[in-house]
PDB file of C-alpha atoms in Angstrom:
ATOM      1  CA  MET M   1      16.474 -45.600 -45.744  1.00 87.00           C
ATOM      2  CA  GLU M   2      19.063 -48.028 -43.510  1.00 92.00           C
ATOM      3  CA  LEU M   3      18.533 -47.328 -39.886  1.00 96.00           C
ATOM      4  CA  ASN M   4      21.286 -45.357 -37.799  1.00 96.00           C
ATOM      5  CA  LEU M   5      22.648 -47.310 -35.401  1.00 97.00           C
ATOM      6  CA  THR M   6      24.890 -46.751 -32.507  1.00 95.00           C
ATOM      7  CA  ARG M   7      24.509 -50.242 -31.089  1.00 96.00           C
ATOM      8  CA  PRO M   8      22.583 -53.119 -32.513  1.00 97.00           C
ATOM      9  CA  ILE M   9      19.023 -53.158 -32.582  1.00 98.00           C
ATOM     10  CA  CYS M  10      16.889 -56.620 -31.960  1.00 98.00           C
ATOM     11  CA  PHE M  11      13.581 -56.593 -33.589  1.00 98.00           C
ATOM     12  CA  PHE M  12      11.535 -59.532 -31.870  1.00 97.00           C
ATOM     13  CA  ASP M  13       7.983 -61.017 -32.484  1.00 96.00           C
ATOM     14  CA  LEU M  14       6.246 -63.509 -29.827  1.00 97.00           C
ATOM     15  CA  GLU M  15       3.546 -66.069 -30.637  1.00 97.00           C
ATOM     16  CA  THR M  16       1.991 -67.179 -26.938  1.00 97.00           C
ATOM     17  CA  THR M  17      -0.302 -69.001 -24.968  1.00 97.00           C
ATOM     18  CA  GLY M  18      -2.545 -65.559 -24.764  1.00 95.00           C
ATOM     19  CA  THR M  19      -2.254 -61.998 -24.023  1.00 91.00           C
ATOM     20  CA  ASN M  20      -1.944 -62.057 -19.879  1.00 91.00           C
ATOM     21  CA  VAL M  21       1.685 -61.006 -19.186  1.00 90.00           C
ATOM     22  CA  ALA M  22       1.845 -62.624 -15.576  1.00 89.00           C
ATOM     23  CA  LYS M  23       0.254 -65.693 -16.419  1.00 92.00           C
ATOM     24  CA  ASP M  24       0.908 -66.776 -20.292  1.00 95.00           C
ATOM     25  CA  ARG M  25       4.032 -68.303 -21.859  1.00 97.00           C
ATOM     26  CA  ILE M  26       5.909 -68.090 -25.335  1.00 98.00           C
ATOM     27  CA  VAL M  27       5.466 -70.662 -27.868  1.00 98.00           C
ATOM     28  CA  GLU M  28       7.876 -68.987 -30.465  1.00 98.00           C
ATOM     29  CA  ILE M  29      10.013 -66.417 -30.438  1.00 98.00           C
ATOM     30  CA  ALA M  30      11.688 -64.662 -33.628  1.00 97.00           C
ATOM     31  CA  ILE M  31      14.812 -62.127 -32.996  1.00 98.00           C
ATOM     32  CA  LEU M  32      16.175 -60.268 -36.404  1.00 98.00           C
ATOM     33  CA  LYS M  33      19.525 -58.559 -35.196  1.00 98.00           C
ATOM     34  CA  VAL M  34      20.825 -55.787 -36.833  1.00 98.00           C
ATOM     35  CA  PHE M  35      24.125 -54.107 -36.469  1.00 97.00           C
ATOM     36  CA  PRO M  36      25.427 -50.834 -36.831  1.00 97.00           C
ATOM     37  CA  ASN M  37      27.354 -51.803 -40.218  1.00 96.00           C
ATOM     38  CA  GLY M  38      24.189 -53.169 -41.521  1.00 94.00           C
ATOM     39  CA  ASN M  39      24.987 -56.871 -40.957  1.00 97.00           C
ATOM     40  CA  LYS M  40      22.103 -58.786 -39.797  1.00 97.00           C
ATOM     41  CA  GLU M  41      21.707 -61.969 -37.469  1.00 97.00           C
ATOM     42  CA  SER M  42      18.021 -63.927 -37.320  1.00 97.00           C
ATOM     43  CA  LYS M  43      17.146 -66.879 -35.087  1.00 97.00           C
ATOM     44  CA  THR M  44      13.359 -68.298 -34.800  1.00 97.00           C
ATOM     45  CA  TRP M  45      12.794 -70.794 -31.705  1.00 98.00           C
ATOM     46  CA  LEU M  46       9.720 -72.943 -31.238  1.00 98.00           C
ATOM     47  CA  VAL M  47       9.131 -73.256 -27.307  1.00 98.00           C
ATOM     48  CA  ASN M  48       7.489 -75.491 -25.344  1.00 98.00           C
ATOM     49  CA  PRO M  49       5.150 -73.262 -22.821  1.00 97.00           C
ATOM     50  CA  GLU M  50       4.455 -76.139 -20.335  1.00 97.00           C
ATOM     51  CA  MET M  51       0.911 -75.416 -20.112  1.00 97.00           C
ATOM     52  CA  PRO M  52      -2.026 -76.011 -22.891  1.00 97.00           C
ATOM     53  CA  ILE M  53      -2.422 -73.569 -25.777  1.00 97.00           C
ATOM     54  CA  PRO M  54      -6.063 -72.880 -25.767  1.00 96.00           C
ATOM     55  CA  LYS M  55      -7.784 -73.601 -28.905  1.00 96.00           C
ATOM     56  CA  GLU M  56      -8.728 -70.061 -30.236  1.00 95.00           C
ATOM     57  CA  VAL M  57      -5.224 -69.231 -29.745  1.00 95.00           C
ATOM     58  CA  VAL M  58      -3.676 -72.084 -31.817  1.00 95.00           C
ATOM     59  CA  ALA M  59      -6.592 -70.721 -34.615  1.00 94.00           C
ATOM     60  CA  ILE M  60      -4.659 -67.374 -34.529  1.00 92.00           C
ATOM     61  CA  HIS M  61      -0.762 -68.505 -34.788  1.00 95.00           C
ATOM     62  CA  GLY M  62      -1.236 -72.451 -35.882  1.00 95.00           C
ATOM     63  CA  ILE M  63       0.873 -73.719 -33.085  1.00 97.00           C
ATOM     64  CA  SER M  64      -0.420 -76.572 -31.210  1.00 97.00           C
ATOM     65  CA  ASP M  65       0.367 -78.180 -28.303  1.00 97.00           C
ATOM     66  CA  GLU M  66       1.578 -81.422 -30.418  1.00 97.00           C
ATOM     67  CA  LYS M  67       3.765 -79.147 -32.445  1.00 97.00           C
ATOM     68  CA  VAL M  68       5.735 -77.842 -29.376  1.00 98.00           C
ATOM     69  CA  ALA M  69       5.671 -80.810 -27.056  1.00 97.00           C
ATOM     70  CA  ASN M  70       9.070 -81.940 -28.077  1.00 97.00           C
ATOM     71  CA  GLU M  71      10.602 -78.317 -28.322  1.00 98.00           C
ATOM     72  CA  PRO M  72      12.788 -76.982 -25.456  1.00 98.00           C
ATOM     73  CA  THR M  73      11.412 -74.643 -22.764  1.00 98.00           C
ATOM     74  CA  PHE M  74      11.887 -71.332 -22.688  1.00 97.00           C
ATOM     75  CA  LYS M  75      14.262 -71.731 -19.429  1.00 97.00           C
ATOM     76  CA  GLU M  76      16.068 -74.125 -21.689  1.00 98.00           C
ATOM     77  CA  LEU M  77      16.341 -71.551 -24.379  1.00 98.00           C
ATOM     78  CA  SER M  78      16.650 -68.419 -22.150  1.00 97.00           C
ATOM     79  CA  SER M  79      20.448 -68.262 -22.282  1.00 97.00           C
ATOM     80  CA  GLN M  80      20.694 -68.011 -25.988  1.00 97.00           C
ATOM     81  CA  VAL M  81      17.977 -65.561 -26.022  1.00 97.00           C
ATOM     82  CA  HIS M  82      19.646 -63.195 -23.446  1.00 97.00           C
ATOM     83  CA  ASP M  83      22.948 -63.838 -25.290  1.00 97.00           C
ATOM     84  CA  MET M  84      21.634 -62.546 -28.523  1.00 97.00           C
ATOM     85  CA  ILE M  85      19.669 -59.054 -27.191  1.00 97.00           C
ATOM     86  CA  LYS M  86      21.724 -58.406 -24.059  1.00 95.00           C
ATOM     87  CA  GLY M  87      23.736 -54.969 -24.830  1.00 94.00           C
ATOM     88  CA  CYS M  88      21.000 -54.212 -27.647  1.00 96.00           C
ATOM     89  CA  ASP M  89      18.197 -51.811 -28.337  1.00 96.00           C
ATOM     90  CA  LEU M  90      14.921 -53.547 -28.847  1.00 97.00           C
ATOM     91  CA  GLY M  91      12.233 -53.020 -31.879  1.00 97.00           C
ATOM     92  CA  GLY M  92       8.880 -54.655 -32.399  1.00 96.00           C
ATOM     93  CA  TYR M  93       5.131 -54.217 -33.090  1.00 95.00           C
ATOM     94  CA  ASN M  94       2.781 -53.627 -30.089  1.00 92.00           C
ATOM     95  CA  SER M  95       6.172 -54.328 -28.133  1.00 93.00           C
ATOM     96  CA  ASN M  96       6.247 -51.901 -25.636  1.00 90.00           C
ATOM     97  CA  ARG M  97       2.610 -53.080 -24.339  1.00 87.00           C
ATOM     98  CA  PHE M  98       3.128 -56.782 -24.575  1.00 91.00           C
ATOM     99  CA  ASP M  99       6.165 -58.245 -26.468  1.00 94.00           C
ATOM    100  CA  ILE M 100       8.947 -56.827 -24.123  1.00 93.00           C
ATOM    101  CA  PRO M 101       6.832 -57.422 -20.945  1.00 92.00           C
ATOM    102  CA  LEU M 102       6.371 -60.812 -21.683  1.00 95.00           C
ATOM    103  CA  LEU M 103       9.761 -61.326 -22.699  1.00 96.00           C
ATOM    104  CA  VAL M 104      11.097 -60.107 -19.577  1.00 93.00           C
ATOM    105  CA  GLU M 105       8.580 -62.124 -17.284  1.00 94.00           C
ATOM    106  CA  GLU M 106      10.113 -65.342 -18.955  1.00 96.00           C
ATOM    107  CA  LEU M 107      13.634 -64.175 -18.571  1.00 96.00           C
ATOM    108  CA  LEU M 108      13.142 -63.488 -14.680  1.00 94.00           C
ATOM    109  CA  ARG M 109      11.341 -66.804 -14.503  1.00 94.00           C
ATOM    110  CA  ALA M 110      14.290 -68.582 -15.912  1.00 96.00           C
ATOM    111  CA  GLY M 111      16.567 -66.396 -13.158  1.00 96.00           C
ATOM    112  CA  ILE M 112      18.004 -64.093 -15.707  1.00 95.00           C
ATOM    113  CA  ASP M 113      17.928 -60.782 -14.230  1.00 90.00           C
ATOM    114  CA  PHE M 114      17.476 -58.537 -17.299  1.00 88.00           C
ATOM    115  CA  GLU M 115      17.511 -54.829 -16.740  1.00 82.00           C
ATOM    116  CA  MET M 116      15.301 -52.774 -19.061  1.00 80.00           C
ATOM    117  CA  LYS M 117      16.872 -49.463 -17.734  1.00 79.00           C
ATOM    118  CA  ASN M 118      19.563 -48.806 -20.112  1.00 84.00           C
ATOM    119  CA  VAL M 119      17.265 -50.163 -23.127  1.00 90.00           C
ATOM    120  CA  VAL M 120      15.816 -48.133 -25.602  1.00 92.00           C
ATOM    121  CA  ALA M 121      12.489 -49.516 -27.052  1.00 94.00           C
ATOM    122  CA  VAL M 122      11.065 -48.506 -30.647  1.00 96.00           C
ATOM    123  CA  ASP M 123       7.698 -49.611 -30.936  1.00 95.00           C
ATOM    124  CA  VAL M 124       6.699 -49.485 -34.849  1.00 94.00           C
ATOM    125  CA  GLN M 125       3.067 -50.094 -33.804  1.00 92.00           C
ATOM    126  CA  THR M 126       2.960 -46.706 -32.142  1.00 91.00           C
ATOM    127  CA  ILE M 127       5.029 -44.768 -34.928  1.00 92.00           C
ATOM    128  CA  PHE M 128       2.099 -46.500 -37.361  1.00 89.00           C
ATOM    129  CA  HIS M 129      -0.451 -45.369 -35.340  1.00 86.00           C
ATOM    130  CA  LYS M 130       0.194 -41.915 -34.769  1.00 86.00           C
ATOM    131  CA  LYS M 131       0.789 -41.671 -38.704  1.00 85.00           C
ATOM    132  CA  GLU M 132      -1.816 -43.872 -40.348  1.00 77.00           C
ATOM    133  CA  GLN M 133      -3.942 -45.908 -37.877  1.00 60.00           C
ATOM    134  CA  ARG M 134      -3.801 -49.526 -39.310  1.00 72.00           C
ATOM    135  CA  THR M 135      -2.518 -53.180 -38.398  1.00 83.00           C
ATOM    136  CA  LEU M 136       0.651 -54.669 -39.196  1.00 90.00           C
ATOM    137  CA  ALA M 137      -0.595 -56.410 -42.474  1.00 90.00           C
ATOM    138  CA  ALA M 138      -2.049 -53.197 -43.747  1.00 88.00           C
ATOM    139  CA  ALA M 139       1.562 -51.029 -42.552  1.00 90.00           C
ATOM    140  CA  TYR M 140       3.107 -53.763 -44.859  1.00 92.00           C
ATOM    141  CA  GLN M 141       1.046 -53.250 -47.443  1.00 91.00           C
ATOM    142  CA  PHE M 142       1.178 -49.045 -47.181  1.00 89.00           C
ATOM    143  CA  TYR M 143       4.660 -48.644 -46.595  1.00 92.00           C
ATOM    144  CA  CYS M 144       6.125 -51.694 -48.405  1.00 94.00           C
ATOM    145  CA  GLY M 145       3.465 -52.124 -51.223  1.00 93.00           C
ATOM    146  CA  LYS M 146       3.386 -55.919 -50.097  1.00 93.00           C
ATOM    147  CA  ASP M 147       1.237 -58.355 -48.825  1.00 92.00           C
ATOM    148  CA  LEU M 148       1.972 -59.971 -45.784  1.00 91.00           C
ATOM    149  CA  ILE M 149       2.027 -63.787 -46.069  1.00 86.00           C
ATOM    150  CA  ASP M 150       2.006 -65.605 -43.208  1.00 83.00           C
ATOM    151  CA  ALA M 151       0.849 -63.519 -40.517  1.00 79.00           C
ATOM    152  CA  HIS M 152       1.020 -64.233 -37.051  1.00 81.00           C
ATOM    153  CA  SER M 153       3.945 -66.168 -38.003  1.00 90.00           C
ATOM    154  CA  ALA M 154       6.578 -64.843 -35.765  1.00 93.00           C
ATOM    155  CA  GLU M 155       9.392 -64.782 -38.323  1.00 93.00           C
ATOM    156  CA  ALA M 156       7.395 -62.971 -40.944  1.00 92.00           C
ATOM    157  CA  ASP M 157       6.295 -60.473 -38.458  1.00 94.00           C
ATOM    158  CA  THR M 158       9.388 -59.708 -37.357  1.00 95.00           C
ATOM    159  CA  THR M 159      10.886 -59.223 -40.981  1.00 94.00           C
ATOM    160  CA  ALA M 160       7.552 -57.116 -41.915  1.00 94.00           C
ATOM    161  CA  THR M 161       8.159 -54.914 -38.856  1.00 95.00           C
ATOM    162  CA  TYR M 162      11.813 -54.202 -39.475  1.00 96.00           C
ATOM    163  CA  GLU M 163      11.215 -53.358 -43.472  1.00 95.00           C
ATOM    164  CA  VAL M 164       8.325 -51.457 -42.157  1.00 95.00           C
ATOM    165  CA  LEU M 165      10.324 -49.017 -39.629  1.00 96.00           C
ATOM    166  CA  LYS M 166      12.893 -48.477 -42.645  1.00 97.00           C
ATOM    167  CA  SER M 167      10.013 -47.395 -44.800  1.00 96.00           C
ATOM    168  CA  GLN M 168       8.713 -45.064 -42.371  1.00 95.00           C
ATOM    169  CA  LEU M 169      12.056 -43.422 -42.106  1.00 96.00           C
ATOM    170  CA  ASP M 170      11.863 -42.892 -45.783  1.00 96.00           C
ATOM    171  CA  ARG M 171       8.639 -41.667 -46.036  1.00 93.00           C
ATOM    172  CA  TYR M 172       8.383 -38.924 -43.002  1.00 93.00           C
ATOM    173  CA  ASP M 173      10.998 -36.339 -43.079  1.00 92.00           C
ATOM    174  CA  ASP M 174       9.952 -35.495 -39.535  1.00 92.00           C
ATOM    175  CA  LEU M 175      11.137 -38.847 -37.879  1.00 95.00           C
ATOM    176  CA  GLN M 176      15.004 -38.577 -37.077  1.00 96.00           C
ATOM    177  CA  ASN M 177      17.254 -41.858 -37.863  1.00 97.00           C
ATOM    178  CA  ASP M 178      18.083 -42.128 -34.303  1.00 96.00           C
ATOM    179  CA  MET M 179      17.137 -45.237 -31.977  1.00 96.00           C
ATOM    180  CA  LYS M 180      16.620 -42.974 -28.854  1.00 94.00           C
ATOM    181  CA  TYR M 181      14.349 -40.617 -30.886  1.00 94.00           C
ATOM    182  CA  LEU M 182      12.109 -43.253 -32.244  1.00 95.00           C
ATOM    183  CA  ALA M 183      11.944 -45.050 -28.968  1.00 90.00           C
ATOM    184  CA  ASP M 184      10.694 -41.609 -27.150  1.00 87.00           C
ATOM    185  CA  TYR M 185       8.157 -41.233 -30.035  1.00 88.00           C
ATOM    186  CA  SER M 186       6.893 -44.662 -30.013  1.00 87.00           C
ATOM    187  CA  ALA M 187       6.411 -44.402 -26.316  1.00 75.00           C
ATOM    188  CA  ARG M 188       2.815 -43.770 -25.466  1.00 67.00           C
ATOM    189  CA  ASN M 189       3.304 -43.212 -21.590  1.00 68.00           C
ATOM    190  CA  LYS M 190       6.476 -43.472 -19.257  1.00 76.00           C
ATOM    191  CA  PHE M 191       6.038 -46.597 -17.184  1.00 85.00           C
ATOM    192  CA  ALA M 192       8.690 -47.586 -14.864  1.00 88.00           C
ATOM    193  CA  ASP M 193       7.673 -51.075 -15.298  1.00 87.00           C
ATOM    194  CA  PHE M 194       6.676 -51.460 -18.938  1.00 77.00           C
ATOM    195  CA  ALA M 195       3.552 -53.557 -17.960  1.00 84.00           C
ATOM    196  CA  GLY M 196       1.767 -50.020 -16.988  1.00 86.00           C
ATOM    197  CA  PHE M 197       1.248 -50.489 -13.387  1.00 92.00           C
ATOM    198  CA  ILE M 198       3.897 -48.025 -12.151  1.00 94.00           C
ATOM    199  CA  ALA M 199       4.148 -44.710 -14.272  1.00 92.00           C
ATOM    200  CA  TYR M 200       5.896 -41.512 -13.740  1.00 91.00           C
ATOM    201  CA  ASP M 201       4.417 -38.112 -12.918  1.00 89.00           C
ATOM    202  CA  LYS M 202       5.304 -34.733 -14.578  1.00 86.00           C
ATOM    203  CA  LYS M 203       8.116 -34.887 -12.042  1.00 89.00           C
ATOM    204  CA  GLY M 204       9.695 -37.874 -12.924  1.00 89.00           C
ATOM    205  CA  ASN M 205       8.597 -39.790  -9.561  1.00 92.00           C
ATOM    206  CA  GLU M 206       6.919 -43.183  -9.587  1.00 95.00           C
ATOM    207  CA  VAL M 207       3.234 -43.329  -9.171  1.00 95.00           C
ATOM    208  CA  PHE M 208       0.895 -46.307  -8.961  1.00 95.00           C
ATOM    209  CA  ALA M 209      -1.029 -46.235 -12.439  1.00 92.00           C
ATOM    210  CA  PHE M 210      -4.025 -48.375 -11.358  1.00 92.00           C
ATOM    211  CA  GLY M 211      -6.407 -49.462  -8.452  1.00 91.00           C
ATOM    212  CA  LYS M 212      -7.073 -47.436  -5.430  1.00 93.00           C
ATOM    213  CA  TYR M 213      -3.947 -45.574  -5.364  1.00 94.00           C
ATOM    214  CA  ARG M 214      -4.261 -44.244  -8.737  1.00 92.00           C
ATOM    215  CA  GLY M 215      -2.034 -41.321  -9.496  1.00 93.00           C
ATOM    216  CA  LYS M 216      -0.454 -41.638  -5.985  1.00 95.00           C
ATOM    217  CA  ASN M 217       3.303 -41.492  -5.295  1.00 96.00           C
ATOM    218  CA  VAL M 218       4.684 -45.148  -4.673  1.00 96.00           C
ATOM    219  CA  GLU M 219       7.426 -44.262  -2.111  1.00 94.00           C
ATOM    220  CA  LYS M 220       4.453 -42.597   0.391  1.00 94.00           C
ATOM    221  CA  VAL M 221       2.065 -45.341  -0.332  1.00 95.00           C
ATOM    222  CA  LEU M 222       4.323 -47.614   0.891  1.00 94.00           C
ATOM    223  CA  GLU M 223       5.644 -45.817   3.896  1.00 92.00           C
ATOM    224  CA  GLU M 224       1.834 -45.218   4.801  1.00 93.00           C
ATOM    225  CA  GLU M 225       0.393 -48.550   3.964  1.00 93.00           C
ATOM    226  CA  PRO M 226       3.254 -51.144   3.923  1.00 89.00           C
ATOM    227  CA  GLY M 227       1.078 -54.114   3.768  1.00 94.00           C
ATOM    228  CA  TYR M 228      -0.045 -52.728   0.034  1.00 95.00           C
ATOM    229  CA  PHE M 229       3.608 -53.994  -0.897  1.00 94.00           C
ATOM    230  CA  GLY M 230       3.212 -57.567   0.814  1.00 94.00           C
ATOM    231  CA  TRP M 231      -0.124 -57.899  -1.512  1.00 95.00           C
ATOM    232  CA  ILE M 232       0.852 -56.602  -4.508  1.00 95.00           C
ATOM    233  CA  GLN M 233       4.295 -59.521  -4.160  1.00 94.00           C
ATOM    234  CA  ASN M 234       1.634 -61.965  -3.257  1.00 93.00           C
ATOM    235  CA  ALA M 235      -1.079 -61.201  -6.024  1.00 92.00           C
ATOM    236  CA  ASP M 236      -0.988 -61.997  -9.637  1.00 89.00           C
ATOM    237  CA  PHE M 237       1.456 -58.918 -10.748  1.00 92.00           C
ATOM    238  CA  PRO M 238       4.183 -59.509 -13.625  1.00 92.00           C
ATOM    239  CA  LEU M 239       7.653 -60.243 -12.181  1.00 92.00           C
ATOM    240  CA  TYR M 240       9.170 -57.254 -13.356  1.00 92.00           C
ATOM    241  CA  THR M 241       6.179 -54.858 -11.850  1.00 93.00           C
ATOM    242  CA  LYS M 242       7.500 -56.671  -8.407  1.00 94.00           C
ATOM    243  CA  LYS M 243      10.923 -56.336  -8.924  1.00 93.00           C
ATOM    244  CA  VAL M 244      10.736 -52.300  -9.843  1.00 93.00           C
ATOM    245  CA  LEU M 245       8.326 -52.037  -6.789  1.00 95.00           C
ATOM    246  CA  THR M 246      11.099 -53.924  -4.446  1.00 95.00           C
ATOM    247  CA  ALA M 247      13.763 -51.580  -6.014  1.00 93.00           C
ATOM    248  CA  ILE M 248      11.656 -48.286  -5.270  1.00 94.00           C
ATOM    249  CA  LYS M 249      11.062 -49.771  -1.118  1.00 92.00           C
ATOM    250  CA  LEU M 250      14.912 -50.870  -0.814  1.00 91.00           C
ATOM    251  CA  ARG M 251      16.061 -47.067  -2.397  1.00 87.00           C
ATOM    252  CA  LYS M 252      13.520 -45.563   0.292  1.00 77.00           C
ATOM    253  CA  LEU M 253      15.125 -47.581   3.105  1.00 76.00           C
ATOM    254  CA  ASN M 254      18.498 -46.833   1.816  1.00 70.00           C
ATOM    255  CA  THR M 255      17.991 -43.082   2.314  1.00 67.00           C
ATOM    256  CA  LYS M 256      16.739 -43.358   5.453  1.00 64.00           C
ATOM    257  CA  LEU M 257      19.787 -45.080   6.692  1.00 59.00           C
ATOM    258  CA  LYS M 258      22.168 -42.770   5.189  1.00 57.00           C
TER     259      LYS M 258
END
């Protein structure tokens, strides 16, 4: 089954220096852009992360310091990456919890103010886990009947993710071929910042999802404990989380001024 698209969707996969969204960096990014008419465009970049790649991580994806030493930095590539994904929906495997937050961090570090508010994000892993509880290689074998060669290669993982989603639509009649529906279906919880530090309550209000103010209304906490905002801004939180928190604070101030 081909995807029913109203605008392009970019499936992407990252290989990185680690799993810390705030600290780690991209070493490889592959993007497969699928257009509503079925046309496809793909691009893969190796990236110099400007930091050492741990040996245990090299053992997973095979990308060493030497391999990326002469490659461009993400900042140098950021305009190309942004041009390819802007105006598109996003798709990936475990992308809502990792790839999207890290990609947004890298774009913000590069000075590109990428906004997720109007983007729907389809996480193929979540659909898979809700249906079958497996890994990407197992998903590829289960849905497509193929072995995933070069697993942990960004390009191979990206192509496999795209093929798995199409096969999931073929297999499950209750899945709608609509990106907004699939994004809602593959979302675990509703978060304002994707990294999972600021969530939404049942009424749609932002609440903290961590620490001593877990479950507390963000606006009220910032009003009653103004120092908490400064602490988060100066601590090791993702840039996108800080951006969302700033927007909430400014929204409250603007409301007061009216």
